[in-house]
Coordinates of C-alpha atoms and ligand atoms in Angstrom, one line a residue:
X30 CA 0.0 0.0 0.0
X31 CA 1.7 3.4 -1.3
X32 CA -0.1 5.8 0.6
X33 CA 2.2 8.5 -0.7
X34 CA 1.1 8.2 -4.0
X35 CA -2.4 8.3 -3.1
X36 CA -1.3 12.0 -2.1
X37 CA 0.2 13.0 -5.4
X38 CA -1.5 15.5 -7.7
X39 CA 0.0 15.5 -11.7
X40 CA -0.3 18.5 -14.0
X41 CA -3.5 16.6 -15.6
X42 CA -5.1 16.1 -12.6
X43 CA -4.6 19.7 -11.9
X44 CA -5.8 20.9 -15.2
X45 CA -8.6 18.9 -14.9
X46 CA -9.5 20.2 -11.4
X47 CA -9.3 24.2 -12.6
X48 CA -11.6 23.1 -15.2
X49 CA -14.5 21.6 -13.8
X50 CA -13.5 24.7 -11.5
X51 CA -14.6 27.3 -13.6
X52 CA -17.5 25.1 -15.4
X53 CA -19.0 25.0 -11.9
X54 CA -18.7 28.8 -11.5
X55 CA -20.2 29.0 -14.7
X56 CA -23.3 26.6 -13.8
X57 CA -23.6 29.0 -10.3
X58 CA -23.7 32.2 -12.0
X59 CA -26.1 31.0 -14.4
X60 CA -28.1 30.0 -11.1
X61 CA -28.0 26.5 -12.4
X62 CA -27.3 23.5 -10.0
X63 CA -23.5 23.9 -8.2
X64 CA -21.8 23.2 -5.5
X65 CA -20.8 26.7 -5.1
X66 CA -22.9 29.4 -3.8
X67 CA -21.9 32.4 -5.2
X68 CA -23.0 34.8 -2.8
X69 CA -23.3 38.5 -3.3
X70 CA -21.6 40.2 -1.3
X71 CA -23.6 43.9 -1.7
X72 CA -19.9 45.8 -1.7
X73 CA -17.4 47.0 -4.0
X74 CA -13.8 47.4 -4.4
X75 CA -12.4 50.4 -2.5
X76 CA -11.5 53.8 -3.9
X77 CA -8.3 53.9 -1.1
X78 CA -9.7 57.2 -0.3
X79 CA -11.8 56.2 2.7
X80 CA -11.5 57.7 6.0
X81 CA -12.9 57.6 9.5
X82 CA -12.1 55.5 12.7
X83 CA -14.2 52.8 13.0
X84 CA -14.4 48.8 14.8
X85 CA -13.2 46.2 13.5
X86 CA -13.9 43.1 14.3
X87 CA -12.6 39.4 12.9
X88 CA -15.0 36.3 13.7
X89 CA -12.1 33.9 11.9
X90 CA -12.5 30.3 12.8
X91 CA -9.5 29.9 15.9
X92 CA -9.6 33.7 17.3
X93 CA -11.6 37.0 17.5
X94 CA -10.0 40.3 16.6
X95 CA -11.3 43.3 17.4
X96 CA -9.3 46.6 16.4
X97 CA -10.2 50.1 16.6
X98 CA -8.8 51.5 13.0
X99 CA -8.3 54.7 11.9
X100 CA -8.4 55.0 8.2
X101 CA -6.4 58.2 6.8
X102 CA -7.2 58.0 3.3
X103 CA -4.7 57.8 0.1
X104 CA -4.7 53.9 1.1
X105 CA -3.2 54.1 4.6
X106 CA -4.5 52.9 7.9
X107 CA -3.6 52.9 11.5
X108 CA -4.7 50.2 14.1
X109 CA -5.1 52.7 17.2
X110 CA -6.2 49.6 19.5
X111 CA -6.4 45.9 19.1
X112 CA -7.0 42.2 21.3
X113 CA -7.1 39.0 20.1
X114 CA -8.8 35.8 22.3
X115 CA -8.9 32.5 21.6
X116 CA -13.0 30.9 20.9
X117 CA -13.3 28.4 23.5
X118 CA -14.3 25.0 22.3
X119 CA -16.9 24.9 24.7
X120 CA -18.4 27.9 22.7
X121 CA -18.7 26.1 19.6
X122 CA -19.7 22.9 20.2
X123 CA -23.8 21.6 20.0
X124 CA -24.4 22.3 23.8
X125 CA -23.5 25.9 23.4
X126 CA -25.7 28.5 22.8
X127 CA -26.0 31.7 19.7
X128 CA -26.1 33.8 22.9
X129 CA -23.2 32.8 25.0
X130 CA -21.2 33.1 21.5
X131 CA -22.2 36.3 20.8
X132 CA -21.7 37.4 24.4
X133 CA -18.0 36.4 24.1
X134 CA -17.8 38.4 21.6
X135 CA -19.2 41.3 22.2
X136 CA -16.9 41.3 25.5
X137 CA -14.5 41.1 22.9
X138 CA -15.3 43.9 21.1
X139 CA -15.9 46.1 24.5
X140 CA -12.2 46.0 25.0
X141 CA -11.5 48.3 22.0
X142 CA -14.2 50.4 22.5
X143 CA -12.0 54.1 23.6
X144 CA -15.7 56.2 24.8
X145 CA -18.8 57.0 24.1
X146 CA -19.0 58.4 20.8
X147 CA -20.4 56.4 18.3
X148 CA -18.5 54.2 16.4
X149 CA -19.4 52.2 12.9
X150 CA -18.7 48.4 13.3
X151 CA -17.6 46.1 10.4
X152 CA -18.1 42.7 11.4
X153 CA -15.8 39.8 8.9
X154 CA -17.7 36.7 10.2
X155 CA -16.3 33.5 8.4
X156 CA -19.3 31.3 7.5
X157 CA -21.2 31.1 4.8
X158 CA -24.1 34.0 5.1
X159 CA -27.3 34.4 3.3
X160 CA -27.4 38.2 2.5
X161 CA -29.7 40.7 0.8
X162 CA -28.0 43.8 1.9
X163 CA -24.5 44.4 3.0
X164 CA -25.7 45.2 7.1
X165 CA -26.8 42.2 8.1
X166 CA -27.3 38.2 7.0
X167 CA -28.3 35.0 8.2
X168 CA -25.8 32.1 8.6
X169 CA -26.5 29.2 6.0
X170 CA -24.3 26.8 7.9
X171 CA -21.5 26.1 9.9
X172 CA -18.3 25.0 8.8
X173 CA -15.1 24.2 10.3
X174 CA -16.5 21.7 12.3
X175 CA -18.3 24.9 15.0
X176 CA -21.6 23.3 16.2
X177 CA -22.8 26.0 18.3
X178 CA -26.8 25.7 18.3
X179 CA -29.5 28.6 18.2
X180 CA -28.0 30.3 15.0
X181 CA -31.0 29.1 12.7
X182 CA -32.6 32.0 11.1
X183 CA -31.4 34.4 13.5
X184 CA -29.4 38.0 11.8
X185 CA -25.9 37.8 12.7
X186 CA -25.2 41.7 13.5
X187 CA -28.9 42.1 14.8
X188 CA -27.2 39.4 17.8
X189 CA -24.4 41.0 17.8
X190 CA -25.9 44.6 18.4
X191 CA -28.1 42.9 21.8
X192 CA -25.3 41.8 22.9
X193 CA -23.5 45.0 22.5
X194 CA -26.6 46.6 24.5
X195 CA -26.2 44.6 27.0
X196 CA -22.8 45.7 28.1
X197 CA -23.8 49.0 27.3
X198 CA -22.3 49.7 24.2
X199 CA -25.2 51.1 22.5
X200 CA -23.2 53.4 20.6
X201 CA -21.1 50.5 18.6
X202 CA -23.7 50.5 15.4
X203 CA -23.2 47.0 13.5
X204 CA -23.3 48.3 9.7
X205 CA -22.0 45.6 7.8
X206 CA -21.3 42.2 7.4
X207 CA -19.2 40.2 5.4
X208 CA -16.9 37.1 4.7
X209 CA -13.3 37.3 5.3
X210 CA -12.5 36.7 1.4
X211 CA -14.4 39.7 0.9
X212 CA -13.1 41.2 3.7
X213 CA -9.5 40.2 2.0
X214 CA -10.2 41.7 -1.2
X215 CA -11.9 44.8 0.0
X216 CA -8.4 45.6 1.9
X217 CA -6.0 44.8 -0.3
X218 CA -8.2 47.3 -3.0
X219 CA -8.4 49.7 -0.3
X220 CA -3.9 50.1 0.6
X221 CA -2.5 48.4 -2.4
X222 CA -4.1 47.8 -5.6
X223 CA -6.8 46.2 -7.7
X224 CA -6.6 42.6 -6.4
X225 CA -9.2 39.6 -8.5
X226 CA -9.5 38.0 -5.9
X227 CA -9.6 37.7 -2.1
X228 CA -8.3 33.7 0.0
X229 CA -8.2 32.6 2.9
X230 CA -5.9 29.6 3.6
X231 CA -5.7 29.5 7.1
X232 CA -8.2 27.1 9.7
X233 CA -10.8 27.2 6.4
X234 CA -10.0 27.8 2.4
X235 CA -11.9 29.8 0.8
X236 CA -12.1 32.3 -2.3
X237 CA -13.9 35.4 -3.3
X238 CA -13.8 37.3 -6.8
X239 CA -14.6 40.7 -8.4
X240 CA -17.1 40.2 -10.7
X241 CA -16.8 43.2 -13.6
X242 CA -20.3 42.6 -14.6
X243 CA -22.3 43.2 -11.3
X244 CA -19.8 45.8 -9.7
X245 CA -19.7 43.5 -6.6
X246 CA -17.5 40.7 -5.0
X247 CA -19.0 37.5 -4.9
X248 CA -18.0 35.2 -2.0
X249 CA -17.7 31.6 -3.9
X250 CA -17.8 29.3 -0.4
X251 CA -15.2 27.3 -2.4
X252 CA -14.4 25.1 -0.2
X253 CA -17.5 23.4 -0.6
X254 CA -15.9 22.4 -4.3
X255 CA -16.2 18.9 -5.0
X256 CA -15.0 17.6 -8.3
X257 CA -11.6 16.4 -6.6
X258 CA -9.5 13.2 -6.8
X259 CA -10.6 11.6 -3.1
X260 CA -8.6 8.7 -1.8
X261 CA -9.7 6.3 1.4
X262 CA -8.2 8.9 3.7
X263 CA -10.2 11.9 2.4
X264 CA -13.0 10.0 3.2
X265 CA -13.0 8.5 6.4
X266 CA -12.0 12.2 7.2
X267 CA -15.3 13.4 5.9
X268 CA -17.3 10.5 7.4
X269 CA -15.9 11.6 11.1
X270 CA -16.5 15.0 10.4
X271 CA -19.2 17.3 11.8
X272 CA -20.3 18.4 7.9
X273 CA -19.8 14.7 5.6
X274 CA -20.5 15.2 1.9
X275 CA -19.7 19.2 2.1
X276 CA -17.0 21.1 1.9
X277 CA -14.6 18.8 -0.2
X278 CA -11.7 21.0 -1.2
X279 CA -11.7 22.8 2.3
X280 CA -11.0 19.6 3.8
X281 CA -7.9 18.4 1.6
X282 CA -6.7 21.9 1.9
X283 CA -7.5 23.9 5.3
X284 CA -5.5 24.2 7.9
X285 CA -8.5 22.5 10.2
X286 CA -7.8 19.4 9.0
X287 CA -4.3 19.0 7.5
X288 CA -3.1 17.6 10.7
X289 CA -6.0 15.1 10.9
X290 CA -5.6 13.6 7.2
X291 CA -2.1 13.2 8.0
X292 CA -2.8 10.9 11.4
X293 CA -5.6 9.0 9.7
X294 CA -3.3 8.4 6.9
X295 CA -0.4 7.2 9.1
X296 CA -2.7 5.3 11.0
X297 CA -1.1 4.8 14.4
X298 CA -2.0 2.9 18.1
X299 CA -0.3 6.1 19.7
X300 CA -2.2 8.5 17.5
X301 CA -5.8 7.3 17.9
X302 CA -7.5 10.2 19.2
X303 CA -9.0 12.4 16.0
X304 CA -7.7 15.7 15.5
X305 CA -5.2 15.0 18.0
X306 CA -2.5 16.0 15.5
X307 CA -2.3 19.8 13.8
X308 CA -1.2 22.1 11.7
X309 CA 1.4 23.2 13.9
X310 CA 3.1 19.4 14.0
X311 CA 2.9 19.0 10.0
X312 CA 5.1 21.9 9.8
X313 CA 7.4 20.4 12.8
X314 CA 7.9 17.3 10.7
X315 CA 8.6 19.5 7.2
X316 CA 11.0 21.4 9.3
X317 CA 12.7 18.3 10.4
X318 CA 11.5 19.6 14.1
X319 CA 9.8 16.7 15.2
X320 CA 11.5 13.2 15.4
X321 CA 8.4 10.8 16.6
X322 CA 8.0 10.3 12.9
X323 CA 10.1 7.9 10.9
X324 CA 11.3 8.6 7.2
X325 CA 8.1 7.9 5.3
X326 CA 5.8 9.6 7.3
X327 CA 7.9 12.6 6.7
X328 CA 7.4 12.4 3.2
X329 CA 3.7 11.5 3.5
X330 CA 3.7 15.0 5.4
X331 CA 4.9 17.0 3.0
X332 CA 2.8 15.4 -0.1
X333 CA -0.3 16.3 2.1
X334 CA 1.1 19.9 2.3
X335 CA 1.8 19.9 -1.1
X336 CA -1.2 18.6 -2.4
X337 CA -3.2 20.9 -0.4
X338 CA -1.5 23.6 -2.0
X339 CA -1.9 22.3 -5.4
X340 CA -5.8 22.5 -5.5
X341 CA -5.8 25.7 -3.8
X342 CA -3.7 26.7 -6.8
X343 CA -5.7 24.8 -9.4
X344 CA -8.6 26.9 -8.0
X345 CA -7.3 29.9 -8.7
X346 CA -6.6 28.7 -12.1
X347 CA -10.5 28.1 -12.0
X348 CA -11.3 31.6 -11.0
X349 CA -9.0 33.0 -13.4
X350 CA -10.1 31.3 -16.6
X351 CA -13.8 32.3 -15.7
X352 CA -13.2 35.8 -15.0
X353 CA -10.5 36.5 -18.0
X354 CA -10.2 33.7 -20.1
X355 CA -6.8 33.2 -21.9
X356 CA -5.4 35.4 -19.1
X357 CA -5.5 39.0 -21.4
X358 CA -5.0 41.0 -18.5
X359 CA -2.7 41.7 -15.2
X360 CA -4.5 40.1 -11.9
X361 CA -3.5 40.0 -7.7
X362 CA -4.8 37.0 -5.5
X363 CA -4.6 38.3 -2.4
X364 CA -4.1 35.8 0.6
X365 CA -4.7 35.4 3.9
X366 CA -4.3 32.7 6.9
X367 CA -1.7 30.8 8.4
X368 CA -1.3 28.3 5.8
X369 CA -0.1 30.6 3.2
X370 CA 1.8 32.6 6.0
X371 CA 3.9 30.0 7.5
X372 CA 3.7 26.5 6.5
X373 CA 6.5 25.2 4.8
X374 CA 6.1 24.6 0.6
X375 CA 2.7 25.5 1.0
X376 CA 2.9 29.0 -0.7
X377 CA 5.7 28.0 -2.9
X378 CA 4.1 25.4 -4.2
X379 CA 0.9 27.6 -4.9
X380 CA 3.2 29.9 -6.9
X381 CA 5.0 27.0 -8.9
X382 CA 1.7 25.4 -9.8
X383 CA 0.3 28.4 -11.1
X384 CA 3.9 29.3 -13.0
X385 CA 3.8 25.3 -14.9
X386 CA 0.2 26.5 -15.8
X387 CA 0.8 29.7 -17.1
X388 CA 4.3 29.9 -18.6
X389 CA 5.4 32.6 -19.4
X390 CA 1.8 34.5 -18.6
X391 CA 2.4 33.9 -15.1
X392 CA 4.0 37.2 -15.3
X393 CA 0.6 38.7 -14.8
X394 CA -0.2 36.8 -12.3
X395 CA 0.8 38.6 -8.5
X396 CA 0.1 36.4 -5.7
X397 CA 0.3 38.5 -2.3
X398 CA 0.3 37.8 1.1
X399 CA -2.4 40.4 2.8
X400 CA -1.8 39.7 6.7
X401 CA -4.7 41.0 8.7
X402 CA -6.4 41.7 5.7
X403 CA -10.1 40.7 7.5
X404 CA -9.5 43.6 10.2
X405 CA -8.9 46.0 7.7
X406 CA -11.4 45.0 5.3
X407 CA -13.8 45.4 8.4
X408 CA -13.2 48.9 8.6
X409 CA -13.0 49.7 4.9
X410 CA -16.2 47.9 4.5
X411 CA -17.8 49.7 7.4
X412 CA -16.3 52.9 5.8
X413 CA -18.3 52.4 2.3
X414 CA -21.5 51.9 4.3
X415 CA -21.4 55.1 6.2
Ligands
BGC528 C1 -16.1 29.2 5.5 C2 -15.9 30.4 4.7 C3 -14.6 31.1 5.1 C4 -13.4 30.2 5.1 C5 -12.1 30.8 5.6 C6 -14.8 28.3 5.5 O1 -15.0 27.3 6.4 O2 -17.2 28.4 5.0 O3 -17.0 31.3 4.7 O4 -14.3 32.2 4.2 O5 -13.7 29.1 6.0 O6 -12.2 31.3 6.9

């Protein structure tokens, strides 16, 4: 049994995947059947010239991040305060409650809160979200294995606002709402320049696009892709999972279960327990950090790292041949999350699949790390509301 090779991606296979990539964002947008969702996102790209201090706050799926941002304009911003805490896993499994999540986080949010003068909130809040305006939305469903009950038809910001109240914060105004690929996008518009796209590749994967026609971004929820090359080991990992049958791509290549593919795979007495293993040791093994792991699983590591990036990069691919096919013009992909940030081979690999695709065009291609980029969305987003 090669289990290594069961790991291993060829150009073909990739090709492949970035096709039925873009034919699937072809049957969404024609609001055929897909398993993408294409949701609207109600906002532009920025102009760089917005201004204003306002709250931002990050609902990512490890941490919440709440900053007070001044934007200054002429695409430069200044994070005047900032806390980060941990969500406890008591928080977001079945037993807990919409409430108690949204009261953690408000408490979050108080901490950045200078006085009482009113203050616009833009809330990046990492699920997939039903919306018909850009203020408010309802979540579709969990991902990322959260659980947390009471959610079900209930409008995110509208919680988030009682919450507020109730720790007197009546003058933090919840005014928009919005995925942290949007959130990615909107900021690296609002300092840098006209970005195609907004990732995430951190504890989820995910992608968001401008789309020309409409004027607005259009959160894909790609990681719910699933015209992949599965082996035994991507599916027991979907069987044990909170979500099985969804999000396909997100679990071959999110940092939530990178760690967990790799212990099913190696399939050991003194591993048993599931997710026991995590990102975090994957890169201790690339890194050669980590020595309870003999030769072969050290391979197997790094072709599960590798591969993960791969169909992140074959979905850009995807994206790109849908929005500008034959590649006729310049375009930026601007990332976010731990994954692209620090993993070993995981971002170079991205850039060298997208180079063997591409040739020479890969020119026009710039892939860009934009760290923090669902903070500062937040605020540029909460900016353009008003
Ligand atoms: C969620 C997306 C989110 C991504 C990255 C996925 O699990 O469905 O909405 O953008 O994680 O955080």
């Amino acid at each position: 049994m090669n289990t290594f090779a069961d790991f291993v991606l060829t150009p073909k296979q990739i090709n492949n995947i970035s096709r039925g990539f873009s034919a699937k964002m072809r049957s969404g947008a024609a609001g055929k059947r897909s398993c993408f969702k294409m949701l609207p996102s109600y906002l532009t790209v920025a102009s760089g010239k917005e201004c204003g201090c306002y709250i931002a706050l990050d609902f990512g799926g490890t941490n919440i991040r709440a900053d007070l941002i001044e934007l200054k304009g002429k695409r430069r911003a200044k994070t005047l305060q900032s806390t980060t805490a941990k969500i406890p896993s008591e928080l977001t499994c079945s037993s807990a409650t919409a409430n108690e999540l949204f009261a953690f986080v408000a408490a979050v949010v108080a901490k950045v809160v200078p006085d009482n003068n009113v203050y616009k909130l833009g809330h990046t809040f990492s699920f997939p979200v039903h919306q018909t305006a850009v203020n408010d939305g309802i979540l579709l469903e969990w991902a990322k294995e959260f659980a947390t009950s009471g959610m079900k038809g209930r409008r995110i910001n509208a919680m988030l606002a009682t919450e507020l109240s109730k720790l007197g914060l009546d003058n933090v105004q919840p005014v928009a709402l919005l995925n942290d690929t949007v959130a990615t996008l909107l900021a690296a518009s609002y300092s840098r320049k006209y970005a195609t796209m907004g990732s995430i590749c951190g504890t989820g994967h995910n992608t968001a696009f401008f789309d020309d026609q409409q004027n607005m971004i259009i959160n894909l929820e790609s990681g719910n892709f699933n015209l992949l090359p599965r082996n035994r080991y991507d599916e027991i990992l979907d069987r044990q999972s909170l979500s099985p049958s969804r999000q396909f791509l997100e679990k071959m290549a999110a940092g939530r279960y990178l760690g967990e593919l790799f212990r099913i795979a190696i399939d050991r007495k003194d591993f048993s327990q599931p997710f026991k293993l995590d990102t975090q040791t994957l890169s201790n093994i690339i890194q050669g950090l980590d020595t309870r792991f003999n030769e072969s699983e050290c391979e197997l590591a790094v072709a599960i790292v590798k591969r993960a990036a791969s169909l992140v990069a074959a979905s850009y691919i995807g994206v790109l041949d849908y929005v500008d096919d034959g590649l006729q013009r310049s375009h930026g992909i601007a990332i976010d999350g731990s994954l692209y940030e620090k993993m070993p081979l995981y971002a170079e690999t991205i850039h060298s699949v997208l180079d063997e695709h591409f040739g020479d065009k890969s020119k026009q291609i710039n892939v860009f790390l934009k760290n923090k980029g669902s903070s500062l969305g937040s605020a540029v987003a909460a900016a353009i509301v008003g």
